mmCIF file of C-alpha atoms in Angstrom:
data_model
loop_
_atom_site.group_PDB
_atom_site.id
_atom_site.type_symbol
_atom_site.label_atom_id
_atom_site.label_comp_id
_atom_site.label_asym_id
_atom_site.label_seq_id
_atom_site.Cartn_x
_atom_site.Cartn_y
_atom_site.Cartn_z
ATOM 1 C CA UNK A 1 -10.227 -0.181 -4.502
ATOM 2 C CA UNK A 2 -7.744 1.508 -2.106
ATOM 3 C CA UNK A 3 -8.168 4.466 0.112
ATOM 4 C CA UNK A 4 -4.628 6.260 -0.346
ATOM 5 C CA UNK A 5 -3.364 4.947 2.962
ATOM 6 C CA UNK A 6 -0.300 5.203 2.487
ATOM 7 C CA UNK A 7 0.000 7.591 -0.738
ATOM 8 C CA UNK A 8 2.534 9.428 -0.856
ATOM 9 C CA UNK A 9 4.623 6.396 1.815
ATOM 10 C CA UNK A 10 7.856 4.779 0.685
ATOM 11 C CA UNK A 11 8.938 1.262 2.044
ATOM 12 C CA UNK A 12 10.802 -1.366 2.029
ATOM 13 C CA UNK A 13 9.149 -5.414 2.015
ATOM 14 C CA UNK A 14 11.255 -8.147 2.653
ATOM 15 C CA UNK A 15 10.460 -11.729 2.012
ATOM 16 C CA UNK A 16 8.092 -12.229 -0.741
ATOM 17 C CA UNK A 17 8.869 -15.298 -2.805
ATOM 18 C CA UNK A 18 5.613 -16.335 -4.344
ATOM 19 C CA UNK A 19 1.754 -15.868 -4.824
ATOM 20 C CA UNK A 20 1.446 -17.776 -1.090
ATOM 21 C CA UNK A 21 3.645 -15.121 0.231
ATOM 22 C CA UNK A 22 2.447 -13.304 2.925
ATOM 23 C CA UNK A 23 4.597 -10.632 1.835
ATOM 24 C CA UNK A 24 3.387 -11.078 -1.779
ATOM 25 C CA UNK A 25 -0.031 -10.116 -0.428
ATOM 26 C CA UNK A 26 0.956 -7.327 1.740
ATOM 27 C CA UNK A 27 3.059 -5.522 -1.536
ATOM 28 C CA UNK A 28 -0.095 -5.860 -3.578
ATOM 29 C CA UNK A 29 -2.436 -4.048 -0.898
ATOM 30 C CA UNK A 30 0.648 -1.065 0.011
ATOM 31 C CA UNK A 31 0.168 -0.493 -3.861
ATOM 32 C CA UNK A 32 -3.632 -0.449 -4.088
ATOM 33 C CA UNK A 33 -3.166 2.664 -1.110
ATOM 34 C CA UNK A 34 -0.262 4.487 -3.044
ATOM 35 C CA UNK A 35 2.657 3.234 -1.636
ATOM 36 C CA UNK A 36 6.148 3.017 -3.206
ATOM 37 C CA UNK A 37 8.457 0.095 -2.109
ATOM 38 C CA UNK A 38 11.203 -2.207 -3.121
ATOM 39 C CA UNK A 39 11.060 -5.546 -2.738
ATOM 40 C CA UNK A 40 14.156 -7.521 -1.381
ATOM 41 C CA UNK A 41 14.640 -11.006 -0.749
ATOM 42 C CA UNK A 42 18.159 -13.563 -1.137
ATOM 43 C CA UNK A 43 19.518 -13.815 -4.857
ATOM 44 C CA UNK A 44 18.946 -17.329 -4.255
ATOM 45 C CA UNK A 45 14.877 -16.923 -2.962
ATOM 46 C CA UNK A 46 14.872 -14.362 -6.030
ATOM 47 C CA UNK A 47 15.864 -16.615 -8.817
ATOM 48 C CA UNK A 48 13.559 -19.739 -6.745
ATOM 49 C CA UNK A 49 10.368 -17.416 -7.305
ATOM 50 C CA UNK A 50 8.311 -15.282 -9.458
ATOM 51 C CA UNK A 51 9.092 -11.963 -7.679
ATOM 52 C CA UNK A 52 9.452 -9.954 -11.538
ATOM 53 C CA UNK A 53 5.988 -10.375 -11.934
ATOM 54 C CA UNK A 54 5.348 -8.782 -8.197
ATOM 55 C CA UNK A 55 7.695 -5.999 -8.907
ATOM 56 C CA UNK A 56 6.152 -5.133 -12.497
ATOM 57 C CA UNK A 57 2.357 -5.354 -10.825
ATOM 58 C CA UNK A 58 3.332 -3.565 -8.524
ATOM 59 C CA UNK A 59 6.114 -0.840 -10.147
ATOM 60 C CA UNK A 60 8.424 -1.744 -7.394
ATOM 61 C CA UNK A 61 12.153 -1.945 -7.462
ATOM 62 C CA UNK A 62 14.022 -4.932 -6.769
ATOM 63 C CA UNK A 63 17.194 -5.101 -4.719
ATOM 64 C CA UNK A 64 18.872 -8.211 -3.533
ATOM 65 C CA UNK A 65 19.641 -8.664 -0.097
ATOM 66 C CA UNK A 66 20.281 -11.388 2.750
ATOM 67 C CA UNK A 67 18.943 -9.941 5.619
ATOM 68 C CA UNK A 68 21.872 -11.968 7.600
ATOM 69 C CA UNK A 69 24.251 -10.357 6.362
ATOM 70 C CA UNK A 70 24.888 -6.811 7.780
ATOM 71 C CA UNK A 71 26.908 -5.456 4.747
ATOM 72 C CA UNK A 72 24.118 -6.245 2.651
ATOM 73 C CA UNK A 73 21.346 -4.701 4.424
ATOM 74 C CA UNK A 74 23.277 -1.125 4.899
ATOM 75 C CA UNK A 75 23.664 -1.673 0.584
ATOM 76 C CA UNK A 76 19.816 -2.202 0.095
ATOM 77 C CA UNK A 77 19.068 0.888 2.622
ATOM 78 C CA UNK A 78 21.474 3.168 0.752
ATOM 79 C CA UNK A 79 20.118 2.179 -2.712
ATOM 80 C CA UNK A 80 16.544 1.860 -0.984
ATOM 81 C CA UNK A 81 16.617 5.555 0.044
ATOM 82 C CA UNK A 82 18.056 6.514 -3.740
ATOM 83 C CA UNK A 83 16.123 4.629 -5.640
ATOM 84 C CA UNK A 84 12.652 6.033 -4.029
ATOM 85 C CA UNK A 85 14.097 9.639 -3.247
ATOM 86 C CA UNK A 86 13.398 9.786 0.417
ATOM 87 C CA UNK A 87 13.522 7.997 3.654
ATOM 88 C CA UNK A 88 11.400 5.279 4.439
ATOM 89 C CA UNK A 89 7.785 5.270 6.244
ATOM 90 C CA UNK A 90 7.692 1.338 6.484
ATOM 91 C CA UNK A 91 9.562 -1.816 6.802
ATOM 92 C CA UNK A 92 7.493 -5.387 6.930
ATOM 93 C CA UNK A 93 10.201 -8.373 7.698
ATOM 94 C CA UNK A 94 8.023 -11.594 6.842
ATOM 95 C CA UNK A 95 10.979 -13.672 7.072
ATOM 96 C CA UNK A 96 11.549 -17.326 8.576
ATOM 97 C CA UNK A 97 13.404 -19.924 8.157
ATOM 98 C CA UNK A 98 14.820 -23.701 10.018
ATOM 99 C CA UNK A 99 17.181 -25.910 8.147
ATOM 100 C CA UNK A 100 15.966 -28.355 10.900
ATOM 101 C CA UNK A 101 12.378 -28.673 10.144
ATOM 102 C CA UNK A 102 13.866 -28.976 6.031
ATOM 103 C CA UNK A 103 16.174 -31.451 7.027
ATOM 104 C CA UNK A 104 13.370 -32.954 9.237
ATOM 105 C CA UNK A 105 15.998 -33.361 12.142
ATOM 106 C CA UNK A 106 13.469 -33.743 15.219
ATOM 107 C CA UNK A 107 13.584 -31.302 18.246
ATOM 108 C CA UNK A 108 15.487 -33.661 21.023
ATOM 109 C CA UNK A 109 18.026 -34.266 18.023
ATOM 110 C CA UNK A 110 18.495 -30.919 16.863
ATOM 111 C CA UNK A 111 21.532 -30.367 14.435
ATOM 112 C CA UNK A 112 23.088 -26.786 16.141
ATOM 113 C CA UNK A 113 24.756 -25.429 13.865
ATOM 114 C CA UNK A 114 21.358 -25.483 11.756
ATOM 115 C CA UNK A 115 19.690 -23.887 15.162
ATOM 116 C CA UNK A 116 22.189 -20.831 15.168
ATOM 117 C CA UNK A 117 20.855 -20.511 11.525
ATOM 118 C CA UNK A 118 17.300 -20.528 12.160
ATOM 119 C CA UNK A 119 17.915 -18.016 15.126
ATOM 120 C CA UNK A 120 19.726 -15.453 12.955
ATOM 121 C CA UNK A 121 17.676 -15.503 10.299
ATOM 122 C CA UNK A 122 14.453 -15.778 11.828
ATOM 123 C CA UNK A 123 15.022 -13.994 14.646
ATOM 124 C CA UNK A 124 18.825 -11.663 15.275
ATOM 125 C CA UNK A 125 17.853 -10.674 11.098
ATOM 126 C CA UNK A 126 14.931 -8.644 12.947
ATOM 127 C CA UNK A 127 18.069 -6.365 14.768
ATOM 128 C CA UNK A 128 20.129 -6.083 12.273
ATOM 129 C CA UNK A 129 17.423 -4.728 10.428
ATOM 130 C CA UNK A 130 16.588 -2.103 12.945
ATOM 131 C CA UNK A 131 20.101 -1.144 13.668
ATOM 132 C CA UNK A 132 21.409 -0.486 10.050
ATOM 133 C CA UNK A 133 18.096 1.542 9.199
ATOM 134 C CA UNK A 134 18.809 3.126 12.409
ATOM 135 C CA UNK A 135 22.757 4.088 12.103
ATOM 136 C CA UNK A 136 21.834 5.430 8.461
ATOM 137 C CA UNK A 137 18.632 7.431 9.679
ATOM 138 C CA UNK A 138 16.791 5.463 6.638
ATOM 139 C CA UNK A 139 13.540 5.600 8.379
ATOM 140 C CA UNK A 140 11.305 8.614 9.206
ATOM 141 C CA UNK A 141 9.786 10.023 12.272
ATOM 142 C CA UNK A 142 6.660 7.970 13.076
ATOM 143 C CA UNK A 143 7.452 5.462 10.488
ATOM 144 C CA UNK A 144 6.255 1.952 11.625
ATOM 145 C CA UNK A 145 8.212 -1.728 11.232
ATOM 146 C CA UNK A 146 6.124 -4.856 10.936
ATOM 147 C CA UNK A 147 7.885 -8.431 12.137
ATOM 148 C CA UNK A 148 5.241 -11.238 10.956
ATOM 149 C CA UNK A 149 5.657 -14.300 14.068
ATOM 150 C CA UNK A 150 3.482 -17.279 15.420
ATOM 151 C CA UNK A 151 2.199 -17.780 19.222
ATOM 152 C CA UNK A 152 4.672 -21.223 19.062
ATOM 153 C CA UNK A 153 6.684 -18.217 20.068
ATOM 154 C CA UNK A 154 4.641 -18.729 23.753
ATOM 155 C CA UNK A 155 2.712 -21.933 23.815
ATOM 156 C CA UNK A 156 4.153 -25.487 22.711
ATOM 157 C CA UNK A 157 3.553 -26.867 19.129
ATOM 158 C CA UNK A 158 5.924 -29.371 18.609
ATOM 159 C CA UNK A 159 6.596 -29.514 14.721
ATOM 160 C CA UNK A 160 7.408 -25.791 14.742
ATOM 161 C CA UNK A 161 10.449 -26.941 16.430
ATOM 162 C CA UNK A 162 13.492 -24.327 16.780
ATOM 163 C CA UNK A 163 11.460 -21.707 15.294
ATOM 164 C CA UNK A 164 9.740 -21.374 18.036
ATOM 165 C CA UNK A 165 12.892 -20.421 19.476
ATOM 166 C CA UNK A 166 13.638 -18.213 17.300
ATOM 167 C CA UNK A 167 10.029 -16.065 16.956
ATOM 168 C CA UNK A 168 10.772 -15.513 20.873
ATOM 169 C CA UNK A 169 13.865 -13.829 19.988
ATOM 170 C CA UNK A 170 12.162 -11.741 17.499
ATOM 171 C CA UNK A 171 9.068 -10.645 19.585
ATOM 172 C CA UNK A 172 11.735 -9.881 22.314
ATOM 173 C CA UNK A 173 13.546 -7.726 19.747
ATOM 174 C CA UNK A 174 10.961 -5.786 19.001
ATOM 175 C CA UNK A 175 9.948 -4.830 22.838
ATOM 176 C CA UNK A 176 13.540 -3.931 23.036
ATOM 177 C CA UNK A 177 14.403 -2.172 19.685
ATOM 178 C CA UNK A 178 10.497 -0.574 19.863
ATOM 179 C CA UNK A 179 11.645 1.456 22.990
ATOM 180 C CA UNK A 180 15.187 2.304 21.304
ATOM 181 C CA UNK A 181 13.978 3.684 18.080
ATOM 182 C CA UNK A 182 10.770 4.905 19.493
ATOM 183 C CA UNK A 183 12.627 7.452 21.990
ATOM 184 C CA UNK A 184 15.391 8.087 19.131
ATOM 185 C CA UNK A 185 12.769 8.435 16.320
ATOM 186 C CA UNK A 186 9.446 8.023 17.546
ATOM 187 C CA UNK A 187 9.795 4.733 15.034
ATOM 188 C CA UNK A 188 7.209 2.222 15.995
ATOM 189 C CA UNK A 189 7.946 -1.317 15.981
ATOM 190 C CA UNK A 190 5.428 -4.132 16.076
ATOM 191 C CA UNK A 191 4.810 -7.878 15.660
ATOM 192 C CA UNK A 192 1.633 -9.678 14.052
ATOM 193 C CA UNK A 193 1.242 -12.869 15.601
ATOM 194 C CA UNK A 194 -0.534 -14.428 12.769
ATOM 195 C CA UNK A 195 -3.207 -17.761 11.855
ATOM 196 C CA UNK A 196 -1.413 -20.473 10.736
ATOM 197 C CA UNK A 197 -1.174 -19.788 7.085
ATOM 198 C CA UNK A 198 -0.692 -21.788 3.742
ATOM 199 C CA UNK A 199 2.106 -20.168 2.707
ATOM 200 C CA UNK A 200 5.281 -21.942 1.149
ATOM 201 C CA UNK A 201 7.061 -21.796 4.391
ATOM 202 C CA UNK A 202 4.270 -22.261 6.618
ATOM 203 C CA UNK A 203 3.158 -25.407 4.707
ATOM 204 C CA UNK A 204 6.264 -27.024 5.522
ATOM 205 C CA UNK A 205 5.667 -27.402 9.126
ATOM 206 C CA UNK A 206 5.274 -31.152 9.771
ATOM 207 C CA UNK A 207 1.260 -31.819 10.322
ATOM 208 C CA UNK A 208 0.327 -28.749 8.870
ATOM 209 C CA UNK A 209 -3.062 -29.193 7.502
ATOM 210 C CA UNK A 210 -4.163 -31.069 10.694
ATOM 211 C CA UNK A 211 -3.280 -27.928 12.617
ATOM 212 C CA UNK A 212 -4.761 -25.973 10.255
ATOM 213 C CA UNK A 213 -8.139 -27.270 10.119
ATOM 214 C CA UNK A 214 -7.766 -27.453 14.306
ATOM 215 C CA UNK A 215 -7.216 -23.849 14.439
ATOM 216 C CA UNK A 216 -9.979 -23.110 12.316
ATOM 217 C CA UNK A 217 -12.444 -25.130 14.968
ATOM 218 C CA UNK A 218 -10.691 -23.155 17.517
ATOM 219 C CA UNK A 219 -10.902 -19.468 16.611
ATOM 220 C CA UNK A 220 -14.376 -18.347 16.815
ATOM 221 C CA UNK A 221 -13.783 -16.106 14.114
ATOM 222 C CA UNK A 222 -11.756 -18.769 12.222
ATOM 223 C CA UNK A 223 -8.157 -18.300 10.876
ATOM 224 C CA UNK A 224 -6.694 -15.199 9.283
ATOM 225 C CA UNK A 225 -6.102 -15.476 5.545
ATOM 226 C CA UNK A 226 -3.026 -13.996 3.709
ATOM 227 C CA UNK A 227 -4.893 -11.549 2.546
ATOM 228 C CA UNK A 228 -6.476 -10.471 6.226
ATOM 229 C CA UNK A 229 -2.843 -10.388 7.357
ATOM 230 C CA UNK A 230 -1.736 -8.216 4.726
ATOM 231 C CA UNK A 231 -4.841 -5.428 5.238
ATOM 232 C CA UNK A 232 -3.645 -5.531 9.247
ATOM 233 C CA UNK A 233 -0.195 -4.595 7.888
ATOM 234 C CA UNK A 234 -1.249 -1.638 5.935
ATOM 235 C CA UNK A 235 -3.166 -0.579 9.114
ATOM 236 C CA UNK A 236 0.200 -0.102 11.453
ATOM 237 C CA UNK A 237 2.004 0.881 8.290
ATOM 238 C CA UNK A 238 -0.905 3.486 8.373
ATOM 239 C CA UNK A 239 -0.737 6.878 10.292
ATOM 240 C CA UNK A 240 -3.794 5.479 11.907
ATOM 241 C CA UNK A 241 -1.633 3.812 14.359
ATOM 242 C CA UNK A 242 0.892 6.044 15.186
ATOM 243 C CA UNK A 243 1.329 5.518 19.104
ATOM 244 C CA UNK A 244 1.305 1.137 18.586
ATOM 245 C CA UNK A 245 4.294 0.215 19.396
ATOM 246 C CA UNK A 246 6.293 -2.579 21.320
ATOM 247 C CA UNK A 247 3.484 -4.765 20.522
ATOM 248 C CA UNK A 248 3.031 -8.371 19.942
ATOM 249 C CA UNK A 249 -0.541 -8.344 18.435
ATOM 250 C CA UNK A 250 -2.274 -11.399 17.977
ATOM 251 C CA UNK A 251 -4.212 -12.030 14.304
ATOM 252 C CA UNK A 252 -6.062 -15.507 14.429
ATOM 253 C CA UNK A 253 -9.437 -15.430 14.767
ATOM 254 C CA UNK A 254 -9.596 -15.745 18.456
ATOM 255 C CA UNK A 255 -7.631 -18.520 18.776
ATOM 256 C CA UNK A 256 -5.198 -17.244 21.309
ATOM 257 C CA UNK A 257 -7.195 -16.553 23.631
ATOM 258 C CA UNK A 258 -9.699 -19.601 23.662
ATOM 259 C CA UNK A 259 -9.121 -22.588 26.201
ATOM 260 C CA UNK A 260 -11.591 -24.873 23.964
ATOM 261 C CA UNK A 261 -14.187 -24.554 21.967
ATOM 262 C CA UNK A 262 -17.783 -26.010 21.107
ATOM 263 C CA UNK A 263 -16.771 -27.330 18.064
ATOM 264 C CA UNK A 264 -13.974 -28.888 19.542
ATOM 265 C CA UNK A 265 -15.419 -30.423 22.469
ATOM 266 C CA UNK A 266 -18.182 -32.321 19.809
ATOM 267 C CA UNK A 267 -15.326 -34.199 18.049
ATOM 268 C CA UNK A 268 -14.771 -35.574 21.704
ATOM 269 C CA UNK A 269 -18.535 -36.571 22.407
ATOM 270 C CA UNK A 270 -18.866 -40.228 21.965
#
């Protein structure tokens, strides 16, 4: 049961391709608290996944988009802002994605012309975002964007590769935008550094479920599910948090911030 969080909120959620989906989860919970929203993703991503049944479950629009792709994005804020009849309150971007680590090219042999591509869209997509809801005023005062990232962003992981790279870019982006659209807007503008995650993307990250189960020996509160991710979401989408911004906040049990653990440190005991 929800608690009208956000009734009366309109939004905008990109990236949710399937039932894994971070995003999925995070479009079920804005309902449940009385939000309205349309759901975006590629026309390719859209016809890969089961988004319809989302978008019925949830009453939700659905407008194609790349969020690459400038042109695009100023179409989906225009017919956004239509379609809902009034500006925005909230944006989530959950979007990510390395032709290198599907290709499997290794980091010391990276293919760059794949790298650019990972940067843009997991990363530059963040601005372009920002700047086209910001040119066409889409977005109301003390409305809130969400950027999902990972901490390989800070520390080394070596199979998340030139993502890493690119989550820098985005955390960076939102320090940087956050001030912009804050002064210009009072827009806030954060990032949720989040658990490792079965999702379909996140499950493609070479050695996944060994880092997975690490993490969860890690964190002394264990990893953040999908679904914990997606109730943090509605809580800076919330008025609750109306003066969080610039942030890069850190949703993983714990682990961040823990040199080793007990747990750990008995799988080492002979």
């Amino acid at each position: 049961m929800g608690h009208d969080l956000l009734k009366g909120k309109k939004g905008i959620i990109f990236g949710a391709l399937d039932e894994k989906s971070i995003a999925w989860k995070v479009a079920l919970k804005a309902h449940e608290e009385g939000a309205q929203f349309v759901l975006t993703n590629t026309a390719l991503a859209l016809r890969m996944g089961t988004i319809n049944q989302l978008a019925e479950a949830c009453n939700a629009t659905i407008i194609p988009s790349d969020v690459t792709i400038v042109e695009e994005l100023e179409t989906l804020f225009t017919e956004s802002v239509k379609v809902m009849g009034g500006k925005l309150d909230f944006i989530l971007h959950s979007v990510g994605m390395s032709p290198n680590i599907r290709k499997k090219h290794p980091y010391d042999d990276l293919n760059y012309d794949f790298f650019l591509k990972t940067l843009d869209i997991s990363g530059v997509s963040l601005h372009k975002v920002l700047q086209t809801a910001m040119k066409q005023d889409a977005i109301n005062e003390w409305g809130s964007v969400v950027a999902l990232t990972y901490m390989a962003s800070q520390r080394v992981f070596p199979d998340y590769s030139d993502m890493a790279q690119a989550k820098a870019v985005l955390e960076s982006i939102v320090r940087s935008f956050g001030y912009q659209y804050g002064v210009a807007k009072k827009v806030r503008v954060n990032s949720i550094s989040q658990s490792p995650t079965a999702t379909t993307a996140g499950s493609g990250v070479g050695g996944f479920d060994a880092f997975f189960n690490y993490a969860e020996k890690m964190s002394p509160l264990g990893n953040a599910s999908a679904e914990e991710c997606a109730d943090y979401c509605i809580s800076l989408f919330s008025d609750y948090t109306r003066k969080v911004t610039m942030q890069n906040l850190f949703h993983d049990g714990g682990f961040s911030f823990t040199g080793i653990s007990s747990a750990i440190m008995e799988s080492f005991k002979g």
